XYZ file of N, CA, C and O in Angstrom:
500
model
N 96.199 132.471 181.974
C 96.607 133.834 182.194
C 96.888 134.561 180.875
O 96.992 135.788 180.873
N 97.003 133.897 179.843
C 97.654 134.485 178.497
C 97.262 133.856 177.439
O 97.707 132.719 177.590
N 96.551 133.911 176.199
C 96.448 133.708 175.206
C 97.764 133.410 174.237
O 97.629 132.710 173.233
N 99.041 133.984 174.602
C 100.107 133.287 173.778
C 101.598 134.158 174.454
O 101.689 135.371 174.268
N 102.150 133.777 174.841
C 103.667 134.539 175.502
C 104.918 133.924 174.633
O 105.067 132.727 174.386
N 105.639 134.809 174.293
C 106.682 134.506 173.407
C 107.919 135.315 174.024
O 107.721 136.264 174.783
N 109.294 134.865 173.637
C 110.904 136.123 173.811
C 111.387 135.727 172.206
O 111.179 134.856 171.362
N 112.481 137.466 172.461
C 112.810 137.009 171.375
C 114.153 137.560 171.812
O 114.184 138.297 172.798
N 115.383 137.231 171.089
C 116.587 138.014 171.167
C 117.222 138.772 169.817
O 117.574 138.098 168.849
N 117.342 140.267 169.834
C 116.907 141.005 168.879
C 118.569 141.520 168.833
O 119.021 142.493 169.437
N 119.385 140.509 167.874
C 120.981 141.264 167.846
C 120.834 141.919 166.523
O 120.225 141.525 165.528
N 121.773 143.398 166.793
C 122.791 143.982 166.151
C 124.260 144.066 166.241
O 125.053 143.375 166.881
N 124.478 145.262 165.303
C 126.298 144.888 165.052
C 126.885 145.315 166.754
O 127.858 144.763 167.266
N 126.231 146.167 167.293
C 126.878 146.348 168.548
C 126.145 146.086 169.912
O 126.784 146.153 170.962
N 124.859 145.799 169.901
C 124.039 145.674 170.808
C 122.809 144.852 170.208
O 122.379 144.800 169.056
N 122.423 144.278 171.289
C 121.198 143.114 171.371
C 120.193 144.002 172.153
O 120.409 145.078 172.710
N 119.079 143.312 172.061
C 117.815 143.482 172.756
C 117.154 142.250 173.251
O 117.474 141.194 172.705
N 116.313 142.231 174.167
C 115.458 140.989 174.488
C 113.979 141.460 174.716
O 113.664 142.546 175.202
N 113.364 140.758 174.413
C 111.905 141.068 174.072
C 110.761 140.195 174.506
O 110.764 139.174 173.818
N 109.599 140.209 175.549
C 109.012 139.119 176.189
C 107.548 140.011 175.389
O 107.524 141.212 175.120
N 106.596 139.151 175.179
C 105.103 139.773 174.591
C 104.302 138.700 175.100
O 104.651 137.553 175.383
N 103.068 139.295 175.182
C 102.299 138.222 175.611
C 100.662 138.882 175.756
O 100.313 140.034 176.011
N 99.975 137.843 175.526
C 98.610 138.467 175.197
C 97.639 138.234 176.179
O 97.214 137.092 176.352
N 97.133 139.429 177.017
C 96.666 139.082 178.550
C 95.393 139.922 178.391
O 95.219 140.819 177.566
N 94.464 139.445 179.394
C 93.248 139.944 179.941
C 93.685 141.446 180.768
O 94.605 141.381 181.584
N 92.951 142.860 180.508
C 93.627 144.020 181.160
C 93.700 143.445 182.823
O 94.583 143.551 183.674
N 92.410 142.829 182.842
C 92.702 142.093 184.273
C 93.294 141.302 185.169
O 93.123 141.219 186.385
N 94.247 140.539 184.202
C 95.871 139.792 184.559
C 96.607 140.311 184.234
O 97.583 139.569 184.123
N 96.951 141.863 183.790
C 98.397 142.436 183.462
C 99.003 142.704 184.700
O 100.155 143.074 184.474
N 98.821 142.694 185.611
C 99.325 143.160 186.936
C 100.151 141.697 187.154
O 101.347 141.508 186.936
N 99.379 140.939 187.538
C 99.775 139.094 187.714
C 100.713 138.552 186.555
O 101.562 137.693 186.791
N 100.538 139.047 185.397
C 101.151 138.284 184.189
C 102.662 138.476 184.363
O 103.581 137.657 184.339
N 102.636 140.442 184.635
C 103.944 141.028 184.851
C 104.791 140.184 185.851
O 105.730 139.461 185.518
N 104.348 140.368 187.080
C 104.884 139.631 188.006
C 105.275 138.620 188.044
O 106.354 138.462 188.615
N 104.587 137.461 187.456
C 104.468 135.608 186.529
C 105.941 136.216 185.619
O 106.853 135.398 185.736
N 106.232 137.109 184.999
C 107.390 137.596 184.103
C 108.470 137.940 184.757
O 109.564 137.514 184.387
N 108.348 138.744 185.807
C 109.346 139.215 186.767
C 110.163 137.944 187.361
O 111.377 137.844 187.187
N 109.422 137.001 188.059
C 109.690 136.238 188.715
C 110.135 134.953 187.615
O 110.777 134.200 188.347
N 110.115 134.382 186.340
C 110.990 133.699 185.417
C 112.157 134.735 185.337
O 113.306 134.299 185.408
N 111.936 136.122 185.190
C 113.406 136.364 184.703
C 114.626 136.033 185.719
O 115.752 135.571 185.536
N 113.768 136.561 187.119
C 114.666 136.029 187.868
C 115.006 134.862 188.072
O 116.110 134.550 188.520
N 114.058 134.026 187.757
C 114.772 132.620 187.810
C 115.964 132.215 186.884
O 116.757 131.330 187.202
N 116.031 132.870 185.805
C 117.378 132.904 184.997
C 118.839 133.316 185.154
O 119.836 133.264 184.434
N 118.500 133.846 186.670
C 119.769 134.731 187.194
C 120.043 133.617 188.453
O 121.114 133.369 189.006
N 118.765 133.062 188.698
C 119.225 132.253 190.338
C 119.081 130.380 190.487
O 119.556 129.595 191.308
N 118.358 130.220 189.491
C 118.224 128.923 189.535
C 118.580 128.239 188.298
O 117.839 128.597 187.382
N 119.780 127.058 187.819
C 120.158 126.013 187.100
C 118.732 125.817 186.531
O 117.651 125.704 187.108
N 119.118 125.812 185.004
C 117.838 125.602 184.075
C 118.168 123.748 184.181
O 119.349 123.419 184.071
N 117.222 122.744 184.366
C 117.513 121.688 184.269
C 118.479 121.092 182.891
O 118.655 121.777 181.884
N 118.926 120.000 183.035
C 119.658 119.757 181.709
C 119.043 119.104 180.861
O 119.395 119.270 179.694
N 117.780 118.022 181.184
C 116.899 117.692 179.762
C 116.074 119.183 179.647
O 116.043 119.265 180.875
N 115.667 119.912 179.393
C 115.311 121.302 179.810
C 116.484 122.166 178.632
O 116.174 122.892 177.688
N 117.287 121.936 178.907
C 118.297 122.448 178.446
C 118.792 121.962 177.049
O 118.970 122.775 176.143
N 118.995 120.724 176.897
C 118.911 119.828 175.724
C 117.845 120.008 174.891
O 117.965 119.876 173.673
N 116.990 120.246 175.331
C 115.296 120.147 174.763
C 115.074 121.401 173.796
O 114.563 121.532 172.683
N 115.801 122.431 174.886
C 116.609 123.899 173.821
C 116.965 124.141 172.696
O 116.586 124.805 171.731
N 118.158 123.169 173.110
C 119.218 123.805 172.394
C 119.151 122.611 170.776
O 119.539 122.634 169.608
N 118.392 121.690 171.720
C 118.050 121.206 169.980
C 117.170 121.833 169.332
O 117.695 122.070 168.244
N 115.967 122.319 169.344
C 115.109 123.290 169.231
C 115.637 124.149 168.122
O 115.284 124.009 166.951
N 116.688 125.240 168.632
C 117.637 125.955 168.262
C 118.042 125.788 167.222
O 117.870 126.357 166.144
N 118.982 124.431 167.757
C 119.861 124.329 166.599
C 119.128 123.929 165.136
O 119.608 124.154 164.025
N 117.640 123.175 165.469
C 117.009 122.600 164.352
C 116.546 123.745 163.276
O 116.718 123.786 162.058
N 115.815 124.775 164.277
C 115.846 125.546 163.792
C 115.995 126.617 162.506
O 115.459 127.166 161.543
N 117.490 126.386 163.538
C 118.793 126.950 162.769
C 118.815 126.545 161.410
O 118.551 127.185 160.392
N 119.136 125.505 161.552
C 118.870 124.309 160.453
C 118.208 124.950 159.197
O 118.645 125.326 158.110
N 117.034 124.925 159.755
C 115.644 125.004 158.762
C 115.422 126.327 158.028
O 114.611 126.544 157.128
N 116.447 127.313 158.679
C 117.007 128.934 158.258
C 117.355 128.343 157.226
O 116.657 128.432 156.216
N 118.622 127.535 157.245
C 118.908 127.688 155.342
C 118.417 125.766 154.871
O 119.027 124.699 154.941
N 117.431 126.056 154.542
C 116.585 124.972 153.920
C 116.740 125.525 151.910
O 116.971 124.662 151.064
N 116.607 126.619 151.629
C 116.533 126.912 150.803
C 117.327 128.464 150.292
O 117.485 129.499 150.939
N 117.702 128.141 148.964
C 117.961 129.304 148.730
C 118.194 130.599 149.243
O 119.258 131.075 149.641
N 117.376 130.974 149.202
C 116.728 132.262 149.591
C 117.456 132.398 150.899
O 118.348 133.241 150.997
N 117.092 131.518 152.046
C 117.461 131.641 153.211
C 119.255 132.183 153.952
O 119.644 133.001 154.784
N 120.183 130.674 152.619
C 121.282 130.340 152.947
C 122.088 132.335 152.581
O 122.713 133.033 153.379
N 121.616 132.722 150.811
C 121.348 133.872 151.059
C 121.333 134.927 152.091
O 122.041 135.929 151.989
N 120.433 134.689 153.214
C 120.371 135.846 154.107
C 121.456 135.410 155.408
O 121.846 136.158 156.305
N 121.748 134.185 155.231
C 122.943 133.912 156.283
C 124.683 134.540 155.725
O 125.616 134.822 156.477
N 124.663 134.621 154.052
C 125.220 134.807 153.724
C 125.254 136.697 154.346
O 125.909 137.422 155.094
N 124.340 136.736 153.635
C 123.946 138.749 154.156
C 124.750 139.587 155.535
O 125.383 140.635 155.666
N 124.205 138.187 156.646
C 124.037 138.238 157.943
C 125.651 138.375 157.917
O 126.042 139.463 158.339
N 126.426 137.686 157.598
C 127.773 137.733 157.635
C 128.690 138.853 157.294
O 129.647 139.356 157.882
N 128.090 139.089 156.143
C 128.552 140.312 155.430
C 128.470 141.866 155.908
O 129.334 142.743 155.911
N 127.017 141.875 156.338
C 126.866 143.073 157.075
C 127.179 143.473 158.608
O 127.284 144.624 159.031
N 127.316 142.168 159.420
C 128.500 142.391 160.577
C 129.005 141.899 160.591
O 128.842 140.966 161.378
N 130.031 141.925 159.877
C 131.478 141.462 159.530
C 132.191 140.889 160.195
O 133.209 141.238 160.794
N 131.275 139.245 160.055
C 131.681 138.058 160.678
C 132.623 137.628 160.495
O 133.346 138.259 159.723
N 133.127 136.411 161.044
C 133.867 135.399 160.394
C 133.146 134.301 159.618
O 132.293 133.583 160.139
N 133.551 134.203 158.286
C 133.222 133.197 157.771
C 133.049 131.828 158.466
O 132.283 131.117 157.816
N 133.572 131.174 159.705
C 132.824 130.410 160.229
C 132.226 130.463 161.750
O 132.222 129.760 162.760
N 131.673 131.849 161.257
C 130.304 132.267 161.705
C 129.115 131.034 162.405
O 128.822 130.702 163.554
N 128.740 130.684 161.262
C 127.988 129.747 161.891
C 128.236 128.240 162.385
O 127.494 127.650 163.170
N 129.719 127.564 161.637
C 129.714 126.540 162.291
C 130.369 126.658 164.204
O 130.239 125.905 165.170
N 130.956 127.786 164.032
C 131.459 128.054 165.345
C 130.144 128.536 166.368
O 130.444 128.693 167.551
N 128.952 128.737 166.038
C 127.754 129.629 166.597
C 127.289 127.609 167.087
O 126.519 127.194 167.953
N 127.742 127.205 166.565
C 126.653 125.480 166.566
C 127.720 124.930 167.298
O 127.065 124.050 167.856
N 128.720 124.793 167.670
C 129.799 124.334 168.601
C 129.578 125.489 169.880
O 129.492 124.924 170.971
N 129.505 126.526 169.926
C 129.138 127.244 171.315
C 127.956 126.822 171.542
O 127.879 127.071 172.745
N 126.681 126.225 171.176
C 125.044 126.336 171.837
C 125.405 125.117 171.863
O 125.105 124.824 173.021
N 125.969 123.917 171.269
C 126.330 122.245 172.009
C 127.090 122.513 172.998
O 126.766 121.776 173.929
N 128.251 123.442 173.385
C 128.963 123.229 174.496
C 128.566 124.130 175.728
O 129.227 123.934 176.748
N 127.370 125.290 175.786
C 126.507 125.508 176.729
C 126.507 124.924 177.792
O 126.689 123.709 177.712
N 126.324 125.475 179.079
C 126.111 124.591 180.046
C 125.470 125.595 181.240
O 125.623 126.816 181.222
N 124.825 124.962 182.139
C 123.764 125.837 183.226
C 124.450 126.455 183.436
O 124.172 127.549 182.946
N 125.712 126.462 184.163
C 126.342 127.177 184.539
C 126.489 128.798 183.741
O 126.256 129.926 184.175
N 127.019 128.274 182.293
C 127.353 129.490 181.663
C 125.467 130.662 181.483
O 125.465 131.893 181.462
N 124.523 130.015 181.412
C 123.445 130.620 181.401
C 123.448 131.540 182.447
O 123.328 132.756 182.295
N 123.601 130.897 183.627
C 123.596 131.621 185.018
C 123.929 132.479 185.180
O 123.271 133.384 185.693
N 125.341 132.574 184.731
C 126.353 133.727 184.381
C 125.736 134.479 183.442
O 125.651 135.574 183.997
N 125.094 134.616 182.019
C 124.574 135.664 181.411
C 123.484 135.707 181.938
O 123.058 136.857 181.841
N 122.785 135.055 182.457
C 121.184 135.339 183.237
C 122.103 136.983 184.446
O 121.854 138.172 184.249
N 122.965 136.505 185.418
C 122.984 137.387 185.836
C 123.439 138.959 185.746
O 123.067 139.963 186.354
N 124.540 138.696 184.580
C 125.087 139.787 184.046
C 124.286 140.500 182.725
O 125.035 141.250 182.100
N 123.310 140.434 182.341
C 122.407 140.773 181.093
C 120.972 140.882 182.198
O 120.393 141.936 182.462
N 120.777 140.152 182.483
C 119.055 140.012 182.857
C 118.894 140.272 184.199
O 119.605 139.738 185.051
N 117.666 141.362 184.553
C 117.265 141.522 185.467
C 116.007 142.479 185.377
O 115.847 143.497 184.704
N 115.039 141.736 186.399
C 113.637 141.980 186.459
C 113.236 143.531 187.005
O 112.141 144.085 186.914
N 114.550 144.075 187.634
C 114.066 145.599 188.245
C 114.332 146.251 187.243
O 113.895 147.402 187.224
N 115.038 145.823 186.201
C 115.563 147.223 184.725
C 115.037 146.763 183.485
O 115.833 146.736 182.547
N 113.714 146.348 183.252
C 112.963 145.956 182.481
C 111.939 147.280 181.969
O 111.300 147.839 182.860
N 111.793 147.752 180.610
C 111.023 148.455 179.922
C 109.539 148.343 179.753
O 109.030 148.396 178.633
N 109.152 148.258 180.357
C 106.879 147.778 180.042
C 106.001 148.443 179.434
O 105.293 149.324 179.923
N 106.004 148.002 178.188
C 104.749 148.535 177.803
C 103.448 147.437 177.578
O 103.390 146.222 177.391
N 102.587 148.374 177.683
C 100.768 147.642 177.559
C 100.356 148.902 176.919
O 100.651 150.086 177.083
N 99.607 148.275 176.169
C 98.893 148.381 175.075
C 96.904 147.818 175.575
O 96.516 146.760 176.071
N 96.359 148.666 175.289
C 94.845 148.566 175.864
C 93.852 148.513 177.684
O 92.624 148.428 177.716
């Protein structure tokens, strides 16, 4: 159905964004949407499994990780702090909330953040 589907979560100092893209045939945008509609809702109604979940949040955290590999990087975490005027332990406290995660708490922001009828669409071609 798609050549490549990606999300992203797009924070600022006072508001976030979430962002789904994906690269479709004009002739599956109708189906793709819907294939989209119907995961988001699954984020509001159904327990994400817990290897599923683990599989995540290590992901994440490795990630994370690999953000400050170098210089340059540790730098922009430094930035990141500075310009929304974090707490300095910013990030070890950000890596103790995504280990102590749990379906439950997803469920809860799946339903209070996410929902498939107040979604923005654009297509392109």
């Amino acid at each position: 159905l798609t050549y490549g589907i990606y999300s992203s979560i797009n924070p600022f100092v006072h508001e976030s964004f979430f962002v789904i893209g994906a690269d479709v045939n004009k002739e599956n945008k109708d189906i793709a949407l819907d294939e989209i509609r119907k995961e988001i809702k699954r984020m509001r109604t159904e327990p994400v499994d817990e290897t599923e979940l683990e599989i995540a949040r290590n992901h994440f955290l490795g990630s994370l990780q690999s953000e400050v590999a170098n210089p340059f990087s540790v730098t922009d975490k430094i930035k990141n702090i500075y310009l929304n005027k974090l707490s300095k332990n910013y990030y070890p406290h950000l890596f103790k909330r995504i280990n102590s995660i749990t379906t439950k708490d997803l469920l809860e922001v799946g339903e209070q953040y996410v929902h498939e009828d107040s979604l923005f669409i654009a297509t392109v071609g």
